[in-house]
Short mmCIF file of C-alpha atoms in Angstrom, two decimals:
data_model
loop_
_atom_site.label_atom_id
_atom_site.label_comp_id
_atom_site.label_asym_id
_atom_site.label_seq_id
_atom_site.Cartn_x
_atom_site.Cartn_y
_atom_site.Cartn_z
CA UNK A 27 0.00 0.00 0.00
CA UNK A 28 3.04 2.04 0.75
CA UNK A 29 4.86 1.61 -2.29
CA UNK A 30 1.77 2.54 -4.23
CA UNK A 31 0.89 5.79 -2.63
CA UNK A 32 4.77 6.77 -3.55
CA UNK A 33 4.43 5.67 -7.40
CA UNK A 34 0.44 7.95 -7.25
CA UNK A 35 2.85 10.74 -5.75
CA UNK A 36 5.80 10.16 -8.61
CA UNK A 37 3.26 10.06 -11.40
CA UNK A 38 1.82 13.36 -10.34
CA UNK A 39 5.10 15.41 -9.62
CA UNK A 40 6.04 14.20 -13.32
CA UNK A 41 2.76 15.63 -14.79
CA UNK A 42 3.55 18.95 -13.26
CA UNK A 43 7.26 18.65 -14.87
CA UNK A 44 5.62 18.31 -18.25
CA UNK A 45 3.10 20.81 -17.86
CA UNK A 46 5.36 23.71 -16.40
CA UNK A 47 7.51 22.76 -19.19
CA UNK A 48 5.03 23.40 -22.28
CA UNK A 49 3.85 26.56 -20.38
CA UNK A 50 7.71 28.22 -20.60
CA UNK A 51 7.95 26.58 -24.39
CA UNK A 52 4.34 28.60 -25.42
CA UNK A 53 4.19 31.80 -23.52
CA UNK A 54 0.95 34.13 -23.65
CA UNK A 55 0.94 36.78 -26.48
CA UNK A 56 2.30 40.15 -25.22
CA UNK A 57 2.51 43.72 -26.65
CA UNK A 58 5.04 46.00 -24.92
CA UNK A 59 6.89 49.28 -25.51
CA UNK A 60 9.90 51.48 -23.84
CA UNK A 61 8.07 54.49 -23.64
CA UNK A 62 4.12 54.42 -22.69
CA UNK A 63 4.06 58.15 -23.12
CA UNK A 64 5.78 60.69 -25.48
CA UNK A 65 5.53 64.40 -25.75
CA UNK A 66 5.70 67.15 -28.83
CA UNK A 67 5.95 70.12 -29.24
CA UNK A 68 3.50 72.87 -30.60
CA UNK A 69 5.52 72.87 -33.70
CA UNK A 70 3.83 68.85 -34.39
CA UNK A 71 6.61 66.24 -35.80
CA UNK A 72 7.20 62.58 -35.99
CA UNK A 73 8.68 59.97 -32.96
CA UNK A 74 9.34 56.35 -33.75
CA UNK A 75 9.06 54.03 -30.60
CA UNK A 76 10.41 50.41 -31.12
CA UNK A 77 7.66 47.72 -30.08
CA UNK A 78 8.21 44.18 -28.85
CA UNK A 79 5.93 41.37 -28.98
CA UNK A 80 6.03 37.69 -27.72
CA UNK A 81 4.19 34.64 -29.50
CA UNK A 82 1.62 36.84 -31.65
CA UNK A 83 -0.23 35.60 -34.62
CA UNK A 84 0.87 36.10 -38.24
CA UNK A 85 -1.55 39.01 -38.43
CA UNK A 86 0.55 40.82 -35.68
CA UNK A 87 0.08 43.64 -33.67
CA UNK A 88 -2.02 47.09 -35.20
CA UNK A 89 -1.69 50.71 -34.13
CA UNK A 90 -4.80 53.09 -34.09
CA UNK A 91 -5.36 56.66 -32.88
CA UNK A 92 -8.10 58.31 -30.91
CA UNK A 93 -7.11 61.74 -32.62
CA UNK A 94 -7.28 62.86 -35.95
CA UNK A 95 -4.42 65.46 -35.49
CA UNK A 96 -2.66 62.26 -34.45
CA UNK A 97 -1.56 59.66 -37.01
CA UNK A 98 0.47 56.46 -36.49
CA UNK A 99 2.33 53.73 -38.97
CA UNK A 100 3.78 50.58 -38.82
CA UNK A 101 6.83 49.13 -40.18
CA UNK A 102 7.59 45.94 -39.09
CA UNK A 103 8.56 46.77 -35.40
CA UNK A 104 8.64 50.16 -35.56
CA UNK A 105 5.39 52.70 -34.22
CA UNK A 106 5.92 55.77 -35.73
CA UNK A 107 3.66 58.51 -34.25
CA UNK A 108 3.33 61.71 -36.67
CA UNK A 109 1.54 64.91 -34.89
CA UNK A 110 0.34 67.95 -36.84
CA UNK A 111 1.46 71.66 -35.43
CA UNK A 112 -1.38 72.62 -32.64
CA UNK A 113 -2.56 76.24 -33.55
CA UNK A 114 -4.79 75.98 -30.59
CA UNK A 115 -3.39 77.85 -27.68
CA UNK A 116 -4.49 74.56 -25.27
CA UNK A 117 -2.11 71.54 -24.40
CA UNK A 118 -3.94 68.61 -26.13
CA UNK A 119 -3.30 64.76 -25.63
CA UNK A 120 -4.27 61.79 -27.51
CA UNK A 121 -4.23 58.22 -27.11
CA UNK A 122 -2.04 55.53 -29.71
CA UNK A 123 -3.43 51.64 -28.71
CA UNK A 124 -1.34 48.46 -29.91
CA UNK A 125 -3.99 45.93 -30.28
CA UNK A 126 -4.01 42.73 -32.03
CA UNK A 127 -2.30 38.90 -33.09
CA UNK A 128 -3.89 37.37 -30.01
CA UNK A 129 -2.58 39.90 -27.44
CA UNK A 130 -4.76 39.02 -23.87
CA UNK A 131 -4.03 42.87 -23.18
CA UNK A 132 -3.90 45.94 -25.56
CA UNK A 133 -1.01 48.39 -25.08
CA UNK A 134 -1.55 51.98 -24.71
CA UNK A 135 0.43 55.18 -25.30
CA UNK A 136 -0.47 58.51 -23.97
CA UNK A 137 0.35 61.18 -26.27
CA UNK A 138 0.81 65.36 -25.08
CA UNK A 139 1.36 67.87 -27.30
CA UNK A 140 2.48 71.69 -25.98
CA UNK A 141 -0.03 74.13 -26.54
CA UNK A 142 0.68 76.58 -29.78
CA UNK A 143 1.25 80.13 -29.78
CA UNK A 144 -2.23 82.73 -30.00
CA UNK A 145 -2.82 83.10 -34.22
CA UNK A 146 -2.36 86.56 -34.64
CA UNK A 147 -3.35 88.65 -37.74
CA UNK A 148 -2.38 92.52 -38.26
CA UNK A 149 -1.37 94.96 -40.98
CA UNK A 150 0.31 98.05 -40.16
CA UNK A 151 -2.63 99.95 -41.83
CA UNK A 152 -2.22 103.69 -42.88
CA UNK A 153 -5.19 105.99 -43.57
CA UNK A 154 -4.00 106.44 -46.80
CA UNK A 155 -0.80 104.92 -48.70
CA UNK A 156 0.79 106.96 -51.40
CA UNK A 157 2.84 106.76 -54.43
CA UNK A 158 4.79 109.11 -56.54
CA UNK A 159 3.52 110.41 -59.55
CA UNK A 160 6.68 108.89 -61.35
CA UNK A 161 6.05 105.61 -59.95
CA UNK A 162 7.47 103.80 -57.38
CA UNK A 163 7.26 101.48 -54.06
CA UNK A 164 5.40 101.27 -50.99
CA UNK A 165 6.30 98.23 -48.22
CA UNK A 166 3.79 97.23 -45.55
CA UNK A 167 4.30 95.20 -42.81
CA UNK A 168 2.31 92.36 -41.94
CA UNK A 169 2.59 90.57 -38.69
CA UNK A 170 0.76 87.31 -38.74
CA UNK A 171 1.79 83.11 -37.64
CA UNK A 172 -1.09 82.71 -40.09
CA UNK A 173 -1.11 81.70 -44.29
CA UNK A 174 -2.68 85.05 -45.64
CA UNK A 175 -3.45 86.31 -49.00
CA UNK A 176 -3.14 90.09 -50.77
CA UNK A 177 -5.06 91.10 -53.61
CA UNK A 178 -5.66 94.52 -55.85
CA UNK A 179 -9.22 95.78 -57.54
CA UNK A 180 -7.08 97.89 -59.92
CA UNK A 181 -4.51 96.86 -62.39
CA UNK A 182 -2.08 100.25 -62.25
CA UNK A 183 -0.89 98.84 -58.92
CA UNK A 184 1.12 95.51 -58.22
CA UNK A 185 0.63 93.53 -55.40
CA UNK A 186 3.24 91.37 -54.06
CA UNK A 187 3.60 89.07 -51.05
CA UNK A 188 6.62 88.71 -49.23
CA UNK A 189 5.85 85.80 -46.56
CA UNK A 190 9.55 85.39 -45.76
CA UNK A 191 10.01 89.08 -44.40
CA UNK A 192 6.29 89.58 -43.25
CA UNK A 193 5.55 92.53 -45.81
CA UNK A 194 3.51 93.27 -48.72
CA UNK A 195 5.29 95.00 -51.64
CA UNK A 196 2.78 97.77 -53.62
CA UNK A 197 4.32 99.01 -56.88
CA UNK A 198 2.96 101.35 -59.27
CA UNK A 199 4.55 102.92 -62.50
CA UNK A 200 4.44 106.40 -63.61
CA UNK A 201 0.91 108.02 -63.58
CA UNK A 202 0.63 109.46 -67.12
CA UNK A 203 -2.76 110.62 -66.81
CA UNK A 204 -4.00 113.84 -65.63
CA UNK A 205 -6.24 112.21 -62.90
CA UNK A 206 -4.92 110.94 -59.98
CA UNK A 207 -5.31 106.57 -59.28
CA UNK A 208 -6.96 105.16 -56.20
CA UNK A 209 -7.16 101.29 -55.19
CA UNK A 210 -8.11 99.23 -52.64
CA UNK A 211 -5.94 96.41 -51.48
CA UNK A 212 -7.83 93.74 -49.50
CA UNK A 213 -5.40 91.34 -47.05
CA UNK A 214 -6.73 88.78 -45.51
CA UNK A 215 -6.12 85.43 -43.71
CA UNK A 216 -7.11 82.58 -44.87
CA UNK A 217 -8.66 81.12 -42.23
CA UNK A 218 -11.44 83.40 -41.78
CA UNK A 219 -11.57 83.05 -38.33
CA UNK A 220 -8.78 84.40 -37.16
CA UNK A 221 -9.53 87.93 -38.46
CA UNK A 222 -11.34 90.25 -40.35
CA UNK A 223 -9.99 91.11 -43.53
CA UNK A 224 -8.14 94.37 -43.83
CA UNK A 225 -8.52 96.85 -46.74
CA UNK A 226 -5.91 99.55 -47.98
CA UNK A 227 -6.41 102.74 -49.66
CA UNK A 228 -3.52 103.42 -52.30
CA UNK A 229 -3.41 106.96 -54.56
CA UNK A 230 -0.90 107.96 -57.03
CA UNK A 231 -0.55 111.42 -57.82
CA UNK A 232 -0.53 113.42 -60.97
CA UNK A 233 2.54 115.13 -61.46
CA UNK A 234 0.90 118.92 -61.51
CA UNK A 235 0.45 117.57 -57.73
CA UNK A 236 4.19 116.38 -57.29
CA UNK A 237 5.95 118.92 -55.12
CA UNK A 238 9.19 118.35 -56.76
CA UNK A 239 7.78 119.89 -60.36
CA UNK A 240 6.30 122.64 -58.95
CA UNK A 241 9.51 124.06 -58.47
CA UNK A 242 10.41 124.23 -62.32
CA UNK A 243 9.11 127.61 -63.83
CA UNK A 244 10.64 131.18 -64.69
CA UNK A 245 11.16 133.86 -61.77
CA UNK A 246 11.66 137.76 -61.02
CA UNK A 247 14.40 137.72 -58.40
CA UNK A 248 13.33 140.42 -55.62
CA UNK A 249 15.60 141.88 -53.07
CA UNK A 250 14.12 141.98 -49.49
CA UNK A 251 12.22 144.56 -48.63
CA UNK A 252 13.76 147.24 -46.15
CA UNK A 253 12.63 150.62 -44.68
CA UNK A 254 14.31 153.22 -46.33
CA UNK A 255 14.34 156.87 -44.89
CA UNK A 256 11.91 159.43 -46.13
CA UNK A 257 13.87 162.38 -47.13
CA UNK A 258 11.02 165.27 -46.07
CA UNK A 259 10.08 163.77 -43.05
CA UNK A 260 13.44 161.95 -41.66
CA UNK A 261 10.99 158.99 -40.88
CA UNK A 262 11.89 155.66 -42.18
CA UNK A 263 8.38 154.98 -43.71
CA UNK A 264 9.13 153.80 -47.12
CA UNK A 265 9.79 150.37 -48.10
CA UNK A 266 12.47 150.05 -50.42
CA UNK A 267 13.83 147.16 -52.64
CA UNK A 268 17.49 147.32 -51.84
CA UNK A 269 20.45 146.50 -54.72
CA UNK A 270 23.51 147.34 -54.40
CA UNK A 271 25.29 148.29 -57.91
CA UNK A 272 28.94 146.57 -57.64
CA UNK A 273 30.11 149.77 -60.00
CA UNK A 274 32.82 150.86 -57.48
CA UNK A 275 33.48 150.97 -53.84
CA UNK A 276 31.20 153.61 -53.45
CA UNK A 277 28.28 152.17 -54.65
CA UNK A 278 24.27 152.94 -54.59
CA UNK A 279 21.10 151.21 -53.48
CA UNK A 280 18.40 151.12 -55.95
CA UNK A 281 14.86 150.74 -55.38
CA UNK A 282 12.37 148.62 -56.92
CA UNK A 283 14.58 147.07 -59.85
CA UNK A 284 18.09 147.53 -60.93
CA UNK A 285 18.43 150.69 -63.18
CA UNK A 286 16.10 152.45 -61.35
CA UNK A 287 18.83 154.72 -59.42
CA UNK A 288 18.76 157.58 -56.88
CA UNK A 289 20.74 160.24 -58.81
CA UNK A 290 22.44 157.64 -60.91
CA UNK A 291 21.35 155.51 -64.08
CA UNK A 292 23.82 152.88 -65.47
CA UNK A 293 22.50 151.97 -69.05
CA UNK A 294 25.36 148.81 -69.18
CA UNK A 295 24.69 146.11 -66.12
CA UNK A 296 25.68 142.13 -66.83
CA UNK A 297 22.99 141.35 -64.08
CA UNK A 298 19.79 139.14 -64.97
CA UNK A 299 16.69 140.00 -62.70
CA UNK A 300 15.27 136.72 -63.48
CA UNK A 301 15.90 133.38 -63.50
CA UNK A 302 14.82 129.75 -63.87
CA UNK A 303 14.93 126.48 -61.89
CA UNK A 304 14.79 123.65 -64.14
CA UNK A 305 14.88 119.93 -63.31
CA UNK A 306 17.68 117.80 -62.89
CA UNK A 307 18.15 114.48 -61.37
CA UNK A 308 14.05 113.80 -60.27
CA UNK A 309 13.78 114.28 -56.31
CA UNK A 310 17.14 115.14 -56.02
CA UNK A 311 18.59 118.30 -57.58
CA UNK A 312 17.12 120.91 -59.39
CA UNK A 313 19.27 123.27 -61.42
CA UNK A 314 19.16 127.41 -61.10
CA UNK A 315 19.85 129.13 -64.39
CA UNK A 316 20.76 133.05 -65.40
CA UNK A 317 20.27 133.82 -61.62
CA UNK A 318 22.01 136.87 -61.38
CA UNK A 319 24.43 136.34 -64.88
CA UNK A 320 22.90 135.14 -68.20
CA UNK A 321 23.87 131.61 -69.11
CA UNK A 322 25.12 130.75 -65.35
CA UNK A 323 23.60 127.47 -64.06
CA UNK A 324 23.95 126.31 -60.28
CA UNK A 325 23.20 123.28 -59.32
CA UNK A 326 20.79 122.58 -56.16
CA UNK A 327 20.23 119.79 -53.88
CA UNK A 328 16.24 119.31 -53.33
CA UNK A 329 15.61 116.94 -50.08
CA UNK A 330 12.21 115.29 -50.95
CA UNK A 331 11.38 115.06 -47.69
CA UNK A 332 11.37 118.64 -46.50
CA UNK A 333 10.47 120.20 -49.93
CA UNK A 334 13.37 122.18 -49.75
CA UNK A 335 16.65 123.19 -51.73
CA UNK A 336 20.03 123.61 -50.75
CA UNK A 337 21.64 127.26 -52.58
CA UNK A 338 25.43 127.19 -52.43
CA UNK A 339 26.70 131.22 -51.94
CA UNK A 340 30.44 131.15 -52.36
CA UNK A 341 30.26 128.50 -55.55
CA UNK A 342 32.21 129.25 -58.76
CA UNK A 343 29.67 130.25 -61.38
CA UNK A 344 31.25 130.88 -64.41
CA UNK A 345 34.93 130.89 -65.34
CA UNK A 346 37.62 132.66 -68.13
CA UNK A 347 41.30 132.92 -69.45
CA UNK A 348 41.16 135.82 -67.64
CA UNK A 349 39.31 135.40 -64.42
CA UNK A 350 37.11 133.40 -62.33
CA UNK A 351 33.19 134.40 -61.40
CA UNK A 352 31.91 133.41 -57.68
CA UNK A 353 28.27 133.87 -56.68
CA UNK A 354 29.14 135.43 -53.07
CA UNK A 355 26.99 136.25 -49.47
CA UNK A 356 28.16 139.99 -50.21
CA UNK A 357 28.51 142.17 -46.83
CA UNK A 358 27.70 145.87 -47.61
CA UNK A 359 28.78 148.91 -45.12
CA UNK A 360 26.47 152.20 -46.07
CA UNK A 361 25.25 155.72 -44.68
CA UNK A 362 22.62 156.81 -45.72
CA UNK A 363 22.60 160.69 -47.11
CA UNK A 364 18.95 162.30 -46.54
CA UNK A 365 19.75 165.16 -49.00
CA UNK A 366 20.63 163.18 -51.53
CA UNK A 367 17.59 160.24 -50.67
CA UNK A 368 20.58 158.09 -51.04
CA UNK A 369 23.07 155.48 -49.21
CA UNK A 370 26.43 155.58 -49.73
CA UNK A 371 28.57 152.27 -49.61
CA UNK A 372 31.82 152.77 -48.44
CA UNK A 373 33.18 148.75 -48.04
CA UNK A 374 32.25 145.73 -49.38
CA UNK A 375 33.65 142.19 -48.16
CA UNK A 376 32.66 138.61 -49.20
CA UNK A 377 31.50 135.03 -47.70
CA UNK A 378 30.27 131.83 -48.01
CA UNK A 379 27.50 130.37 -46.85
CA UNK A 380 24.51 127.86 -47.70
CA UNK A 381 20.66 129.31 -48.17
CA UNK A 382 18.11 127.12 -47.57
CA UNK A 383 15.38 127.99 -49.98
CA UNK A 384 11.85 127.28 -49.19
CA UNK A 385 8.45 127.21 -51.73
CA UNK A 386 4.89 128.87 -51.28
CA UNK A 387 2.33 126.50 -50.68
CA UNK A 388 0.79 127.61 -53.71
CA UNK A 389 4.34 127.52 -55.35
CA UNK A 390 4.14 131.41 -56.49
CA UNK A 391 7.35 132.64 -54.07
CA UNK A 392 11.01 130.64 -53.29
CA UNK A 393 12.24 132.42 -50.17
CA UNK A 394 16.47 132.12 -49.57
CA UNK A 395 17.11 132.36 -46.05
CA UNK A 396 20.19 132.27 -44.55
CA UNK A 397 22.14 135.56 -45.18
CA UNK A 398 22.78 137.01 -41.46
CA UNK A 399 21.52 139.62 -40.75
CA UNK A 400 24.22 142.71 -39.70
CA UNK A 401 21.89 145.71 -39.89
CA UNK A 402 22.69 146.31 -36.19
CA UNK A 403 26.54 146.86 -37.25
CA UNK A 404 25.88 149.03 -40.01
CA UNK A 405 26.21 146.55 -42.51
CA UNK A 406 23.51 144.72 -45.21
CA UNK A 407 24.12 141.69 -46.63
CA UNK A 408 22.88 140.09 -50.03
CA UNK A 409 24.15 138.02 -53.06
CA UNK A 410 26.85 139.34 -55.56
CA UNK A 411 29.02 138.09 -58.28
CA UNK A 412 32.47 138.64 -56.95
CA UNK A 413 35.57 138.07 -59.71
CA UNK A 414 38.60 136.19 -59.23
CA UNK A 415 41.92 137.39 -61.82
CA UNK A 416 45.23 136.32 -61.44
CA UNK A 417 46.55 137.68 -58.92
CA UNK A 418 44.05 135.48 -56.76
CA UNK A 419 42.37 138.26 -55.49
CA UNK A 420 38.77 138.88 -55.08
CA UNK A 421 36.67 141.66 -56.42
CA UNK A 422 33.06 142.72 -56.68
CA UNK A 423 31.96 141.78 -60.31
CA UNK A 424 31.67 145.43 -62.05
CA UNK A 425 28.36 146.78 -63.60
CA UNK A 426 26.52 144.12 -61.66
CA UNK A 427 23.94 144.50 -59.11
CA UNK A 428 23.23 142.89 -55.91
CA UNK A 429 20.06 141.85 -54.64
CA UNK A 430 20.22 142.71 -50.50
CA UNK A 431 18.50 141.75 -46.88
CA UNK A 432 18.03 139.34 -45.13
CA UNK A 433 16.26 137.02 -47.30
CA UNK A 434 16.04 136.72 -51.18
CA UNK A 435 12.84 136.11 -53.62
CA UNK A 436 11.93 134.62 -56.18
CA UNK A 437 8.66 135.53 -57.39
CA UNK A 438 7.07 133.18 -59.86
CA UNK A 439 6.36 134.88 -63.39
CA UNK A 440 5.59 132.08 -65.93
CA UNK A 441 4.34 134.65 -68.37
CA UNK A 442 8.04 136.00 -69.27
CA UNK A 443 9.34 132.87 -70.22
#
């Protein structure tokens, strides 16, 4: 009875042998992975996770997503996980399951993704962009994370998008036409919800409106005008245009136009009373003809953005064999002789200095400011011609006269031309 109860006991411990055995020869099918959770960035991108798997059927194991901004692929043992950029402003998660080939247990795979920056949308919108009659180029910043579009309803102006530097590039040619061009430029993003579309006014000019031309025309040149004594009364009550005739040292001031003189007529000056400014290089030099000498031509620099022109006093005008010409600041000492209604000049000295000449609104006057102003001393200043011989000395250009004060005009006068 013994012996039997050891052989039941033997036969039982050798089942157990056999069946631990097969278990460890056939294990369950199993999914696992490294990493049960990944992270991206608001940017979206792609992370490949390497899966293992024990005793699966042929079919094998099969990824799926719970998110559509989540997508996932196999390759043999490889999970890749792709993730599009989040242009939410909300951390969003998703989850990736590894199901299949006779796994007892799906495996899971949480997936986070940063939140993404606001979507912003804004043009740096003027009341009003404009364009120069001769054509040219506007630039206008956009600031926008977003895909947005630019268009035109009118075909003088070109529209261009420039997504790489965040601008919009407007370019128009010259405006021939007497009329001047208005458009309307529409940007907008393209997902409408993000922000209303935003609409630009464009004009272009004509050029009778283009500050620069209105310069060019023909002009009386006018001395300032100065109160001159009254010879009855002693007063000084009379304005008086004031010239100063370069005929000798002892010159005379003439009022209202050269060769008008008190007690003295020259019939012989070389002196223009008129000039012209013509144009040059467009918006940035004009050019200043016969001012003060027939046939002498000064350049000027025009700065576009103060409407203004440069006038070089000390320049050489016009040259010889003999001698060099010089349009001068011209510094004038004088009495003034009530008997005679007269003043008398008794010195005469030179400078140089740089006017800055200024136009009328409605582009009649030029005003030259800049000559100082030595009336306290004595002294009147204005513009000469001033010769140069030889010898290298300087001397007041003869049978030429000198417009004088403080400032100097040109009064428009597009009849004489």
């Amino acid at each position: 009875m013994k012996a039997n109860k050891q052989g039941l006991f033997l036969c039982a411990g050798l089942f157990l042998a056999i069946v631990t055995g097969c278990k460890e020869d056939n294990p369950d099918p199993e999914i696992s992975v490294a990493e049960p959770a990944v992270l991206f960035t608001s940017g979206g991108g792609s992370r490949e996770i390497i899966v293992k798997s024990v005793n699966l059927t042929e079919e094998g194991w099969q990824p799926s997503s719970d998110a559509d901004w989540c997508a996932t692929e196999k390759d043999g043992d490889i999970l890749a996980i792709k993730v599009e950029p989040n242009i939410s402003t909300a951390i969003r998660s998703a989850l990736v399951t590894l199901s299949g080939g006779g796994a007892l247990f799906p495996v899971t795979i949480d997936v986070r993704q940063e939140a993404g920056e606001a979507r912003t949308f804004r043009v740096d919108n003027l009341e009003t962009y404009s364009i120069d009659s001769e054509g040219g180029k506007v630039v206008v910043p956009v600031f926008s994370n977003v895909e947005w579009t630019v268009v035109s309803d009118a075909g003088w102006i070109a529209c261009e998008k420039d997504a790489e530097s965040s601008r919009i590039l407007l370019t128009a040619s010259a405006n021939t036409s007497e009329n001047a061009l208005e458009a309307t430029v529409t940007v907008a993003p393209v997902d409408e919800t993000v922000a209303e579309p935003v609409t630009l006014t464009v004009r272009q000019g004509t050029r009778a409106e283009n500050p620069y031309y209105k310069w060019l025309g023909h002009y009386d040149i006018k001395a300032s005008t100065i109160m001159k004594q009254n010879a009855e009364t002693g007063e000084l009550d009379v304005p008086a245009e004031l010239w100063f005739h370069a005929h000798s040292t002892n010159g005379y001031v003439y009022q209202e136009a050269p060769g008008e003189c008190y007690g003295t007529s020259y019939e012989t000056t070389y002196t223009t009373t008129y000039c012209d400014i013509l144009e040059d290089e467009y918006n940035t030099s004009l050019l200043l003809k016969n001012f003060l000498g027939a046939g002498m031509v000064l350049k000027l620099a025009y700065d576009k953005n103060t409407n203004t022109v440069t006038l070089p006093a000390g320049w050489m005008v016009a040259e010889s064999a003999w001698e060099a010409i010089y349009l001068c600041c011209t510094v004038v000492s004088y009495t003034y002789t009530a008997s005679q209604s007269k003043y008398t000049t008794y010195r005469a000295g030179y400078n140089s200095v740089e006017l800055n000449c200024s136009i009328s609104e409605d582009a009649s006057v030029v005003t030259m400011a800049g000559l100082p102003d030595l009336s306290a001393d004595g002294c009147v200043t204005g513009l000469g011609l001033w010769g140069m011989g030889e010898s290298g000395s300087m001397y007041p250009y003869p049978k030429t006269y000198l417009p004088m004060g403080p400032e100097i005009y040109l009064v428009r006068n597009d009849s004489q031309e």
